[in-house]
Coordinates of C-alpha atoms in Angstrom, one line a residue:
L242 CA 118.3 -11.3 215.3
E243 CA 121.2 -10.0 213.4
D244 CA 123.3 -9.7 216.5
D245 CA 126.2 -12.2 216.4
E246 CA 125.6 -13.4 220.0
V247 CA 121.9 -13.9 219.5
Q248 CA 122.6 -15.9 216.3
E249 CA 125.1 -17.9 218.2
V250 CA 122.7 -18.7 221.0
L251 CA 120.0 -19.7 218.5
Q252 CA 122.3 -22.0 216.7
S253 CA 123.6 -23.6 219.9
G254 CA 120.0 -24.5 221.0
T255 CA 120.3 -22.9 224.5
D256 CA 117.2 -22.2 226.5
L257 CA 116.3 -18.6 226.1
R258 CA 114.7 -18.1 229.5
Q259 CA 117.7 -19.6 231.3
Y260 CA 119.9 -17.4 229.2
S261 CA 117.9 -14.3 230.0
K262 CA 118.2 -14.9 233.7
Q263 CA 121.9 -15.3 233.4
I264 CA 122.2 -12.0 231.6
E265 CA 120.1 -10.3 234.3
K266 CA 122.2 -11.7 237.0
H267 CA 125.3 -10.6 235.3
L268 CA 124.0 -7.0 234.9
K269 CA 123.1 -7.0 238.6
E270 CA 126.6 -7.9 239.5
V271 CA 128.0 -5.2 237.3
E272 CA 125.6 -2.6 238.8
N273 CA 126.6 -3.6 242.4
K274 CA 130.3 -3.3 241.5
S275 CA 129.6 0.2 239.9
I276 CA 127.8 1.3 243.1
Q277 CA 130.8 0.2 245.2
D278 CA 133.1 2.1 242.9
Y279 CA 131.0 5.3 243.4
I280 CA 130.9 4.9 247.1
K281 CA 134.7 4.6 247.1
E282 CA 135.0 7.8 245.0
S283 CA 132.3 9.8 246.9
Q284 CA 134.9 12.1 248.5
N285 CA 136.4 13.0 245.2
I286 CA 133.1 13.6 243.6
V287 CA 132.1 16.0 246.5
S288 CA 135.4 17.8 246.1
L289 CA 134.8 18.1 242.3
H290 CA 131.3 19.4 242.9
N291 CA 132.7 22.1 245.3
Q292 CA 135.4 23.1 242.9
I293 CA 132.8 23.5 240.0
A294 CA 130.6 25.6 242.3
A295 CA 133.6 27.8 243.2
C296 CA 134.5 28.3 239.5
D297 CA 131.0 29.1 238.7
N298 CA 131.0 31.9 241.3
I299 CA 134.3 33.3 240.0
L300 CA 133.0 33.3 236.4
G301 CA 129.9 35.1 237.6
R302 CA 131.9 37.8 239.2
M303 CA 134.1 38.2 236.1
E304 CA 131.0 38.4 233.9
S305 CA 129.7 41.3 236.1
M306 CA 133.1 43.0 236.0
L307 CA 133.3 42.7 232.2
L308 CA 129.8 44.1 231.8
S309 CA 130.9 47.0 234.0
F310 CA 134.0 47.6 231.8
Q311 CA 131.8 47.5 228.7
S312 CA 129.6 50.1 230.2
D313 CA 132.6 52.3 231.1
L314 CA 134.1 52.0 227.6
G315 CA 130.8 53.1 226.0
S316 CA 130.7 56.2 228.1
I317 CA 134.4 57.1 227.3
S318 CA 133.8 56.7 223.5
S319 CA 130.9 59.1 223.6
E320 CA 133.0 61.6 225.6
I321 CA 135.8 61.3 223.0
V322 CA 133.3 62.1 220.2
Y323 CA 132.0 65.0 222.2
L324 CA 135.6 66.4 222.8
Q325 CA 136.4 65.9 219.1
R326 CA 133.4 67.9 218.0
K327 CA 134.2 70.6 220.6
S328 CA 137.8 70.8 219.4
I329 CA 136.6 71.3 215.7
I330 CA 134.3 74.1 216.8
M331 CA 137.0 75.8 218.9
S332 CA 139.4 75.5 215.9
Q333 CA 136.9 77.2 213.6
Q334 CA 136.3 79.9 216.1
L335 CA 140.0 80.5 216.4
H336 CA 140.4 80.7 212.6
N337 CA 137.5 83.1 212.2
R338 CA 138.8 85.3 215.0
Q339 CA 142.3 85.3 213.4
A340 CA 140.8 86.2 210.0
V341 CA 138.7 88.9 211.4
R342 CA 141.7 90.2 213.4
G343 CA 143.9 90.2 210.2
Q344 CA 141.3 92.1 208.1
L345 CA 140.4 94.4 210.9
S346 CA 144.1 95.1 211.6
Q347 CA 144.7 95.8 207.8
F348 CA 141.6 97.9 207.7
I349 CA 142.7 100.0 210.7
D350 CA 146.2 100.4 209.1
D351 CA 144.7 101.5 205.8
M352 CA 142.3 103.8 207.5
V353 CA 144.4 105.4 210.2
V354 CA 146.3 108.6 209.3
S355 CA 149.6 108.3 211.1
E356 CA 151.7 111.2 212.4
S357 CA 154.6 110.2 210.1
L358 CA 152.3 110.5 207.1
I359 CA 151.2 114.0 208.1
N360 CA 154.7 115.2 208.8
G361 CA 156.0 113.6 205.6
I362 CA 153.5 115.3 203.3
L363 CA 153.5 118.7 205.1
D364 CA 157.2 119.2 206.0
T365 CA 159.3 117.0 203.7
P366 CA 160.7 118.5 200.5
V367 CA 159.2 116.9 197.3
T368 CA 162.6 115.7 196.1
D369 CA 163.2 113.8 199.4
K370 CA 162.7 110.1 199.2
E371 CA 160.6 110.2 202.3
F372 CA 158.1 112.4 200.6
L373 CA 157.8 109.9 197.7
N374 CA 157.2 107.1 200.1
Q375 CA 154.6 109.0 202.1
L376 CA 152.9 110.1 198.9
S377 CA 152.5 106.5 197.8
V378 CA 151.0 105.7 201.2
L379 CA 148.6 108.7 201.0
N380 CA 147.6 107.7 197.5
H381 CA 146.7 104.3 198.8
K382 CA 144.7 105.6 201.7
I383 CA 142.7 108.0 199.6
G384 CA 141.8 105.2 197.2
F385 CA 141.0 102.9 200.1
V386 CA 138.7 105.4 201.9
K387 CA 137.0 106.2 198.6
E388 CA 136.3 102.5 198.1
Q389 CA 135.0 102.1 201.6
S390 CA 132.8 105.1 201.3
F391 CA 130.8 103.4 198.6
K392 CA 130.2 100.6 201.1
E393 CA 128.9 103.3 203.6
V394 CA 131.6 102.5 206.2
K395 CA 131.0 105.1 208.9
C396 CA 134.6 105.5 210.1
C397 CA 135.5 107.0 206.7
Q398 CA 133.9 110.2 208.0
D399 CA 136.6 110.4 210.7
V400 CA 139.6 110.6 208.3
R401 CA 138.1 112.1 205.2
E402 CA 138.8 115.7 206.1
I403 CA 142.4 115.1 207.1
L404 CA 143.0 113.1 203.9
E405 CA 141.5 115.8 201.8
K406 CA 143.8 118.4 203.4
L407 CA 146.8 116.2 202.9
K408 CA 145.8 115.6 199.2
V409 CA 145.5 119.3 198.6
K410 CA 148.9 120.0 200.1
A411 CA 150.5 117.2 198.2
V412 CA 149.0 118.3 194.9
S413 CA 150.1 121.9 195.5
K414 CA 153.7 120.9 196.2
I415 CA 153.7 118.5 193.2
R416 CA 152.3 121.2 190.8
S417 CA 154.8 123.7 191.9
Y418 CA 157.7 121.3 191.5
L419 CA 156.7 120.0 188.0
L420 CA 155.9 123.5 186.7
E421 CA 159.3 124.5 187.9
Q422 CA 160.9 121.7 186.1
I423 CA 159.0 122.5 182.9
S424 CA 160.1 126.1 183.2
K425 CA 163.7 125.0 183.0
F426 CA 163.1 123.8 179.4
R427 CA 162.7 127.5 178.4
K428 CA 166.1 128.6 179.6
P429 CA 168.5 129.5 176.7
M430 CA 170.9 126.7 175.7
A431 CA 169.2 124.4 178.2
N432 CA 169.7 120.7 177.8
Y433 CA 166.1 119.6 178.1
Q434 CA 167.1 115.9 178.7
V435 CA 168.3 116.9 182.2
P436 CA 164.8 118.1 183.5
Q437 CA 163.2 115.3 181.6
N438 CA 165.3 112.7 183.5
A439 CA 164.5 114.5 186.8
M440 CA 160.8 114.3 186.0
L441 CA 161.0 110.6 185.2
K442 CA 162.5 109.9 188.7
Y443 CA 159.3 111.4 190.1
K444 CA 156.7 110.1 187.7
L445 CA 154.6 109.1 190.7
F446 CA 153.9 112.8 191.1
F447 CA 151.9 113.0 187.9
E448 CA 150.3 109.7 188.6
F449 CA 149.1 111.1 192.0
A450 CA 147.8 114.3 190.4
S451 CA 146.1 112.5 187.6
T452 CA 144.3 110.2 190.0
N453 CA 143.3 112.7 192.6
E454 CA 143.2 116.1 190.9
R455 CA 142.7 115.8 187.1
A456 CA 142.5 119.5 186.5
V457 CA 146.0 120.0 187.9
A458 CA 147.3 117.0 185.9
Q459 CA 145.8 118.5 182.7
E460 CA 147.4 121.9 183.5
I461 CA 150.8 120.2 183.9
C462 CA 150.4 118.2 180.7
G463 CA 149.2 121.2 178.8
E464 CA 152.1 123.3 180.0
Y465 CA 154.6 120.6 179.1
V466 CA 153.0 120.2 175.6
D467 CA 153.0 124.0 175.0
T468 CA 156.6 124.4 176.2
M469 CA 158.1 121.4 174.3
S470 CA 156.2 122.2 171.1
K471 CA 157.7 125.7 171.0
I472 CA 161.2 124.4 171.9
Y473 CA 161.2 121.8 169.2
Y474 CA 159.8 124.2 166.6
S475 CA 162.3 126.9 167.5
Y476 CA 165.2 124.4 167.5
F477 CA 164.5 122.8 164.2
K478 CA 163.6 126.0 162.5
S479 CA 166.9 127.5 163.5
Y480 CA 168.8 124.3 162.8
S481 CA 167.3 123.9 159.3
S482 CA 168.0 127.5 158.5
L483 CA 171.6 127.1 159.5
L484 CA 172.0 123.9 157.5
N485 CA 170.6 125.5 154.4
K486 CA 173.6 127.9 154.5
L487 CA 175.9 124.9 154.1
T488 CA 174.6 123.6 150.8
Y489 CA 176.7 123.8 147.6
E490 CA 176.2 127.1 145.9
N491 CA 175.7 125.6 142.5
A492 CA 172.9 123.1 142.8
A493 CA 171.7 121.1 139.9
A494 CA 169.5 123.1 137.5
K495 CA 167.0 122.2 134.8
D496 CA 169.9 122.2 132.3
D497 CA 171.8 119.6 134.3
L498 CA 170.3 116.7 132.4
M499 CA 172.0 113.6 131.0
G500 CA 171.4 114.6 127.4
V501 CA 172.3 118.3 127.8
E502 CA 175.8 119.2 126.8
E503 CA 177.8 121.5 129.0
T504 CA 178.6 124.7 127.1
G505 CA 181.9 126.5 127.2
S506 CA 180.4 129.7 128.6
R507 CA 178.8 127.9 131.5
G508 CA 182.1 126.3 132.5
L509 CA 183.9 129.7 132.1
F510 CA 181.6 131.6 134.5
N511 CA 181.4 128.8 137.1
K512 CA 185.0 127.6 136.9
A513 CA 185.9 128.6 140.5
S514 CA 182.8 127.3 142.1
L515 CA 182.7 124.0 140.2
K516 CA 185.6 122.8 142.3
Q517 CA 183.2 122.3 145.2
K518 CA 180.1 121.4 143.1
N519 CA 179.1 117.8 143.5
T520 CA 178.5 116.2 140.1
V521 CA 174.9 115.4 139.2
F522 CA 175.5 111.9 137.8
T523 CA 178.3 110.4 139.9
I524 CA 177.8 108.9 143.3
G525 CA 181.3 109.2 144.7
S526 CA 181.2 109.2 148.5
R527 CA 177.6 110.5 148.6
A528 CA 176.2 107.0 149.4
D529 CA 178.1 107.1 152.7
V530 CA 175.0 108.8 154.2
L531 CA 173.3 105.3 154.0
T532 CA 176.2 103.4 155.5
T533 CA 179.1 104.9 157.6
L534 CA 177.4 108.2 158.1
F535 CA 173.9 106.9 158.7
E536 CA 174.0 107.2 162.5
A537 CA 177.0 109.5 162.6
P538 CA 176.8 112.7 164.8
I539 CA 174.7 115.4 163.3
I540 CA 176.4 118.3 161.5
I541 CA 177.2 121.3 163.8
P542 CA 176.5 124.4 161.6
H543 CA 178.8 126.8 163.5
S544 CA 181.7 124.4 163.2
A545 CA 181.1 123.7 159.6
Q546 CA 180.9 127.5 158.8
K547 CA 184.2 128.1 160.5
T548 CA 185.9 125.5 158.3
E549 CA 183.9 126.6 155.3
N550 CA 182.7 123.1 154.7
R551 CA 179.9 122.6 152.1
Y552 CA 177.6 119.5 151.8
P553 CA 175.3 118.0 149.2
Y554 CA 171.7 118.3 150.2
E555 CA 171.3 114.6 151.2
A556 CA 174.0 115.0 153.8
L557 CA 172.1 118.0 155.4
F558 CA 168.9 116.0 155.1
R559 CA 170.4 113.1 156.9
S560 CA 171.7 115.3 159.7
E561 CA 168.3 117.0 160.1
Q562 CA 166.3 113.7 160.0
Y563 CA 168.7 111.9 162.4
A564 CA 168.3 114.8 164.8
L565 CA 164.6 114.5 164.5
V566 CA 164.7 110.7 165.0
D567 CA 166.8 111.0 168.2
N568 CA 164.6 113.8 169.7
A569 CA 161.3 112.3 168.6
C570 CA 162.0 108.8 169.8
R571 CA 163.2 110.1 173.2
E572 CA 160.1 112.3 173.4
Y573 CA 157.7 109.6 172.5
L574 CA 159.2 107.2 175.1
F575 CA 159.2 109.9 177.7
I576 CA 155.5 110.9 177.3
C577 CA 154.5 107.2 177.3
E578 CA 156.3 106.6 180.6
F579 CA 155.7 109.9 182.4
F580 CA 152.1 110.7 181.3
M581 CA 151.1 107.0 181.4
V582 CA 149.7 106.9 177.9
K583 CA 149.8 104.4 175.1
G584 CA 148.2 103.7 171.7
S585 CA 146.2 106.4 170.2
A586 CA 146.4 108.6 173.3
A587 CA 150.2 108.6 173.1
M588 CA 150.1 109.3 169.3
D589 CA 147.7 112.3 170.0
L590 CA 150.0 113.7 172.7
F591 CA 153.0 113.2 170.5
S592 CA 151.3 115.0 167.6
A593 CA 150.4 117.9 169.9
I594 CA 154.1 118.3 170.8
M595 CA 155.8 117.6 167.5
G596 CA 153.1 118.5 165.0
K597 CA 154.3 122.0 164.2
T598 CA 157.9 120.8 163.9
L599 CA 157.0 118.0 161.5
Y600 CA 154.9 120.4 159.4
L601 CA 157.9 122.8 159.2
L602 CA 160.3 120.0 158.1
V603 CA 157.8 118.8 155.4
K604 CA 157.5 122.4 154.1
N605 CA 161.3 122.8 154.0
L606 CA 161.6 119.6 152.1
E607 CA 159.0 120.6 149.6
A608 CA 160.8 123.9 149.0
Y609 CA 163.9 122.0 148.1
V610 CA 162.2 119.2 146.1
N611 CA 160.2 121.6 143.9
T612 CA 163.4 123.2 142.5
S613 CA 165.7 120.1 142.6
Y614 CA 167.0 118.4 139.5
D615 CA 169.5 116.2 141.3
T616 CA 168.1 112.7 140.8
I617 CA 170.7 111.0 142.9
S618 CA 170.2 113.4 145.8
L619 CA 166.4 112.8 145.7
F620 CA 166.9 109.0 145.6
L621 CA 169.3 109.1 148.5
C622 CA 166.7 111.1 150.5
I623 CA 164.1 108.5 149.7
Q624 CA 166.4 105.7 150.9
L625 CA 167.2 107.7 154.1
V626 CA 163.5 108.0 154.8
L627 CA 163.1 104.2 154.5
R628 CA 166.0 103.5 156.7
Y629 CA 165.1 106.0 159.4
Q630 CA 161.6 104.5 159.5
M631 CA 163.1 101.1 160.2
L632 CA 165.3 102.6 162.9
C633 CA 162.2 104.1 164.6
H634 CA 160.5 100.7 164.5
K635 CA 163.6 99.1 166.1
R636 CA 163.3 101.7 168.9
A637 CA 159.5 100.8 169.2
V638 CA 158.4 104.2 168.1
P639 CA 155.6 104.2 165.6
A640 CA 154.7 107.9 166.1
L641 CA 156.6 109.1 163.0
D642 CA 155.1 106.6 160.5
N643 CA 152.7 109.2 159.0
Y644 CA 155.6 111.7 158.8
W645 CA 157.8 109.3 156.8
D646 CA 154.9 108.5 154.5
T647 CA 154.4 112.2 153.8
L648 CA 158.1 112.6 153.0
Q649 CA 157.8 109.7 150.5
E650 CA 154.8 111.4 148.9
V651 CA 156.9 114.6 148.5
L652 CA 160.1 112.9 147.2
C653 CA 158.9 110.1 145.0
P654 CA 156.9 112.1 142.4
R655 CA 159.7 114.6 142.0
F656 CA 162.3 111.8 141.7
S657 CA 160.2 110.1 139.0
Y658 CA 159.7 113.5 137.2
V659 CA 163.4 114.4 137.1
F660 CA 164.4 110.9 136.1
R661 CA 162.0 111.1 133.2
L662 CA 163.4 114.5 132.2
N663 CA 166.8 112.8 131.9
I664 CA 165.4 110.1 129.8
Q665 CA 163.6 112.7 127.6
S666 CA 166.8 114.7 127.3
I667 CA 168.6 111.7 125.7
K668 CA 165.7 111.1 123.5
D669 CA 165.7 114.7 122.3
C670 CA 169.5 114.8 121.9
D671 CA 170.6 115.4 118.2
A672 CA 173.4 113.0 117.4
T673 CA 174.4 114.9 114.2
K674 CA 175.7 117.9 116.2
F675 CA 178.5 115.9 117.6
G676 CA 181.9 115.3 115.9
K677 CA 182.9 111.9 114.5
E678 CA 184.9 110.8 117.6
M679 CA 185.1 107.1 118.4
K680 CA 186.0 107.6 122.0
P681 CA 183.3 107.1 124.7
H682 CA 180.6 109.7 124.6
Y683 CA 179.8 111.8 127.6
I684 CA 176.2 110.6 127.6
A685 CA 177.5 107.0 127.9
R686 CA 179.7 107.9 130.8
R687 CA 177.0 109.8 132.5
Y688 CA 174.6 106.9 132.1
A689 CA 177.1 104.4 133.4
E690 CA 177.8 106.5 136.5
F691 CA 174.2 107.4 137.1
S692 CA 172.7 103.9 136.6
G693 CA 175.5 102.4 138.6
A694 CA 174.7 104.8 141.5
I695 CA 170.9 104.2 141.4
V696 CA 171.3 100.4 141.2
S697 CA 173.8 100.2 144.0
I698 CA 171.7 102.4 146.2
S699 CA 168.5 100.5 145.6
E700 CA 169.9 97.0 146.3
S701 CA 168.7 97.1 149.9
F702 CA 165.2 98.3 149.1
P703 CA 164.3 97.2 145.5
N704 CA 161.5 99.3 143.9
E705 CA 159.4 98.5 140.9
L706 CA 159.2 102.1 139.8
V707 CA 163.0 102.5 139.9
S708 CA 163.5 99.2 137.9
R709 CA 161.1 100.4 135.3
L710 CA 162.7 103.8 135.0
L711 CA 166.2 102.2 134.7
A712 CA 164.9 100.0 131.9
Q713 CA 163.5 103.0 130.0
L714 CA 166.8 104.9 130.5
L715 CA 168.8 101.9 129.2
E716 CA 166.6 101.6 126.1
E717 CA 167.0 105.3 125.3
V718 CA 170.8 105.1 125.8
Q719 CA 171.0 102.1 123.4
L720 CA 169.0 104.0 120.8
F721 CA 171.2 107.1 121.2
M722 CA 174.3 105.0 120.8
L723 CA 172.9 103.6 117.6
R724 CA 172.1 107.1 116.3
M725 CA 175.6 108.2 117.2
A726 CA 177.1 105.2 115.5
A727 CA 175.1 105.9 112.3
I728 CA 177.1 109.1 111.6
F729 CA 180.2 107.0 110.8
P730 CA 180.2 105.9 107.2
L731 CA 182.2 102.7 107.9
R732 CA 180.7 99.8 109.7
S733 CA 184.0 99.1 111.5
H734 CA 184.1 102.6 112.8
Q735 CA 180.5 102.3 114.0
L736 CA 181.4 99.1 115.8
V737 CA 184.5 100.7 117.4
F738 CA 182.4 103.5 118.7
L739 CA 179.8 101.2 120.1
I740 CA 182.4 98.9 121.7
N741 CA 184.3 101.8 123.3
N742 CA 181.0 103.1 124.8
Y743 CA 179.7 99.7 125.9
D744 CA 183.0 98.7 127.3
M745 CA 183.3 101.9 129.3
I746 CA 179.7 101.5 130.6
L747 CA 180.2 97.9 131.6
G748 CA 183.5 98.7 133.4
I749 CA 181.8 101.4 135.5
L750 CA 178.7 99.2 136.2
M751 CA 180.9 96.3 137.3
E752 CA 182.6 98.6 139.9
R753 CA 179.3 99.9 141.3
T754 CA 176.9 97.0 141.1
R755 CA 176.5 93.2 141.2
E756 CA 177.5 91.2 138.2
N757 CA 174.0 89.7 137.8
C758 CA 172.0 92.9 137.7
K759 CA 169.9 93.5 134.6
E760 CA 171.9 96.5 133.4
V761 CA 175.2 94.6 133.5
E762 CA 173.7 91.6 131.7
S763 CA 172.2 93.8 129.0
I764 CA 175.4 95.8 128.3
R765 CA 177.5 92.6 128.3
E766 CA 175.2 91.1 125.7
L767 CA 175.5 94.2 123.5
L768 CA 179.3 94.3 123.9
T769 CA 179.6 90.6 123.0
S770 CA 177.5 91.1 119.9
C771 CA 179.4 94.1 118.7
S772 CA 182.7 92.5 119.5
S773 CA 181.9 89.5 117.4
E774 CA 180.7 91.6 114.5
Y775 CA 183.7 93.9 114.8
V776 CA 186.1 90.9 114.6
E777 CA 184.4 89.7 111.4
E778 CA 184.6 93.3 110.0
V779 CA 188.3 93.8 110.9
L780 CA 189.4 90.4 109.5
S781 CA 187.6 90.9 106.2
P782 CA 190.1 93.4 104.6
H783 CA 193.1 91.2 105.3
F784 CA 191.7 87.7 105.1
G785 CA 188.3 88.3 103.4
G786 CA 189.1 85.9 100.6
I787 CA 189.7 82.9 102.9
I788 CA 186.6 83.8 105.0
Q789 CA 184.4 84.1 102.0
F790 CA 185.8 80.8 100.5
V791 CA 185.0 79.0 103.8
K792 CA 181.5 80.4 104.1
E793 CA 180.8 79.6 100.4
F794 CA 182.2 76.1 100.0
E795 CA 182.1 74.6 103.5
P796 CA 178.7 73.1 102.8
Y797 CA 180.5 71.0 100.0
L798 CA 183.1 69.6 102.4
D799 CA 182.1 66.0 101.7
K800 CA 181.9 66.6 97.9
S801 CA 185.5 66.3 96.7
D802 CA 184.5 66.7 93.0
H803 CA 183.0 70.2 93.7
L804 CA 186.1 71.2 95.7
K805 CA 188.3 70.0 92.8
K806 CA 186.5 72.5 90.5
V807 CA 187.5 75.4 92.7
E808 CA 191.1 74.2 93.2
S809 CA 192.5 77.0 91.1
K810 CA 190.7 79.6 93.2
A811 CA 191.9 78.0 96.3
L812 CA 195.5 77.9 95.0
S813 CA 195.3 81.6 94.2
L814 CA 194.1 82.4 97.8
V815 CA 196.9 80.2 99.2
Q816 CA 199.6 82.0 97.2
S817 CA 198.2 85.4 98.1
F818 CA 198.0 84.4 101.8
T819 CA 201.6 83.1 101.7
N820 CA 202.9 86.4 100.5
T821 CA 201.0 88.7 102.8
W822 CA 199.9 86.9 106.0
K823 CA 202.7 88.3 108.3
Q824 CA 202.1 91.8 107.0
S825 CA 198.4 91.4 107.4
L826 CA 198.8 90.3 111.0
D827 CA 200.9 93.3 111.8
L828 CA 198.4 95.6 110.2
L829 CA 195.6 93.9 112.0
N830 CA 197.4 94.4 115.3
K831 CA 198.1 98.1 114.7
E832 CA 194.6 98.8 113.5
I833 CA 192.9 97.2 116.5
L834 CA 195.1 98.6 119.2
S835 CA 195.0 102.1 117.7
S836 CA 191.2 102.1 117.6
F837 CA 190.6 101.6 121.3
P838 CA 191.8 104.0 124.0
S839 CA 191.7 101.1 126.5
L840 CA 194.7 98.9 126.0
L841 CA 192.9 96.1 127.8
T842 CA 189.9 96.3 125.4
G843 CA 192.2 96.5 122.4
S844 CA 194.2 93.5 123.5
S845 CA 191.1 91.5 124.2
L846 CA 189.6 92.2 120.8
L847 CA 193.0 91.5 119.1
Q848 CA 193.1 88.1 120.7
L849 CA 189.5 87.5 119.8
A850 CA 190.2 88.4 116.2
L851 CA 193.3 86.2 116.0
A852 CA 191.3 83.3 117.5
H853 CA 188.6 83.7 114.9
F854 CA 191.3 83.9 112.2
L855 CA 192.8 80.6 113.4
Q856 CA 189.3 79.0 113.3
Y857 CA 188.7 80.2 109.7
Y858 CA 192.2 79.0 108.8
E859 CA 191.6 75.5 110.1
R860 CA 188.3 75.3 108.3
F861 CA 190.0 76.6 105.1
H862 CA 192.6 73.9 105.5
K863 CA 190.0 71.2 105.5
L864 CA 188.4 72.5 102.2
L865 CA 191.7 72.2 100.2
T866 CA 192.7 69.4 97.9
P867 CA 196.0 67.6 98.8
T868 CA 197.8 69.4 96.0
V869 CA 196.9 72.9 97.3
R870 CA 197.1 71.9 100.9
A871 CA 200.8 71.1 100.4
Q872 CA 201.6 74.7 99.5
L873 CA 199.7 76.1 102.6
I874 CA 201.6 77.6 105.5
N875 CA 201.7 75.2 108.4
I876 CA 199.3 76.4 111.1
H877 CA 202.0 75.9 113.8
H878 CA 204.1 78.6 112.1
I879 CA 201.1 80.9 112.2
K880 CA 200.5 80.2 115.9
V881 CA 204.1 81.0 116.7
E882 CA 203.8 84.3 114.9
I883 CA 200.5 85.1 116.7
K884 CA 202.2 84.6 120.1
K885 CA 204.3 87.7 119.4
Y886 CA 201.1 89.8 119.6
K887 CA 200.2 88.6 123.0
T888 CA 200.4 91.3 125.7
N889 CA 200.2 91.3 129.5
F890 CA 196.6 92.4 129.2
S891 CA 195.6 89.4 127.0

């Protein structure tokens, strides 16, 4: 009903039956026309039907073809997977066969005893390079067969006998050669470094013997130890004996102490020999054994005897110890390399070789030390021991450490004992037996030379014991100087004596040591104190009135009334000063310069005294009233006069 045409028919009032018939008729006509159209196109439809049928056949054949291809591809894929698996299996088999072939080939090479190996061991001389190469091969094969025997490899039985024979032959040739080389050490005047160097070139020989025939290796080692022990002992015994003949004839005795005075008779009887005697308290060139001569060539006794040279003990000790260091270091490094030892084993072997020699040297040192009273010589020996120990450590040789410690145990107690004897000798020295001479005392000079030597030597290796002994010695010297000064009745003479001695000590110490060492600082303080007191003492006779006036009335500088009361006293001092000041300065100059043997010291003290005088004069000037001050000599005139007393040493 909703159709537009139906609604239009209904609205127009048309008969529906009639209208239905019209529609049926119209549809019939359309159907007939359509049939006619089909009849006209029947040929084309038949052709289309045939073409569709043909296409269907073609598609069917293609479908069967593709299904065939799909089946073929499936079979190819499975074949590829099969081939891939087979390739992997074949590759693994090849790898396994190659690995087995390599191991088997190496095994055969290690196991087979070649003709060249047999000929090389049996016929080649031991010094030939070919023998060394074949010995290395033989050593490897013996080790390899031994290893395989533990695994119960049957083919080892086939080569064991021939390898054993070759081993015996090789060990026999090695033993003969090494014993022959060791026997060369025993030849008189032989340079044992030559056979040692020859043995080092063939150190594989001992390694082979040690690995395969330990009894032979022990025999070789024992023979070497026995031979070298005797050689070193004989050499150092002879060398030490010859060196002892080169010592100074007059060694320091128990009377050669710092506080013991040399007697005239002793000087008379020993006058000729004293020309060559090294002094006990001065260092001179003796310290060269620690510097320029430390690694110098050793002393040749025969040459020294021809030239009649004589040496202090420390020079002979240096030569002996340096010879030991060179030989011992070379020996230690040789046994470590040739006998393949290290650590405690190397130390034991070294002790077996050098033990008797080291014991001999210690006993020789003890024989000298027990009778020595030369403190400087003992201290130089101590320093040499410390330095040679460091030298051994630089060469990576610790084998002599116990020896160095033993030497220190021998030297240090004696050094301390003799040092204390010197201190006690000063303490026991009677100051009253000496004359009243103000020049430097021999004890002061000995102390200066001795302490300067000890301090300069010990700078590289400071030692608490040495510092303590030096402090005790300085204290006793100060006390002795005070005892000596006390024999002079005048304080000025006492001070002159002290200044002369302290100045001389300071000068020597400054040459030998550093400026900031304790001894220099202590003596400088004493010298400064005595100089200041001496200046006051020497000014007093000439300008004592002015000095006393300044000290007495300077506290009243601001109280003019009080100064006015002493105007007459000040006037008297001014008048007296005006009449005598030039003469007093001249007398002061002569007195000071004549009191001191050192012109430099005298000039310095004179300038110090004049400076003090000017200071007192300026202070005195401030204390005077205007009336008195007008009569006082102008200070510029005094300064002009003072300039006349200046010298080139001022």
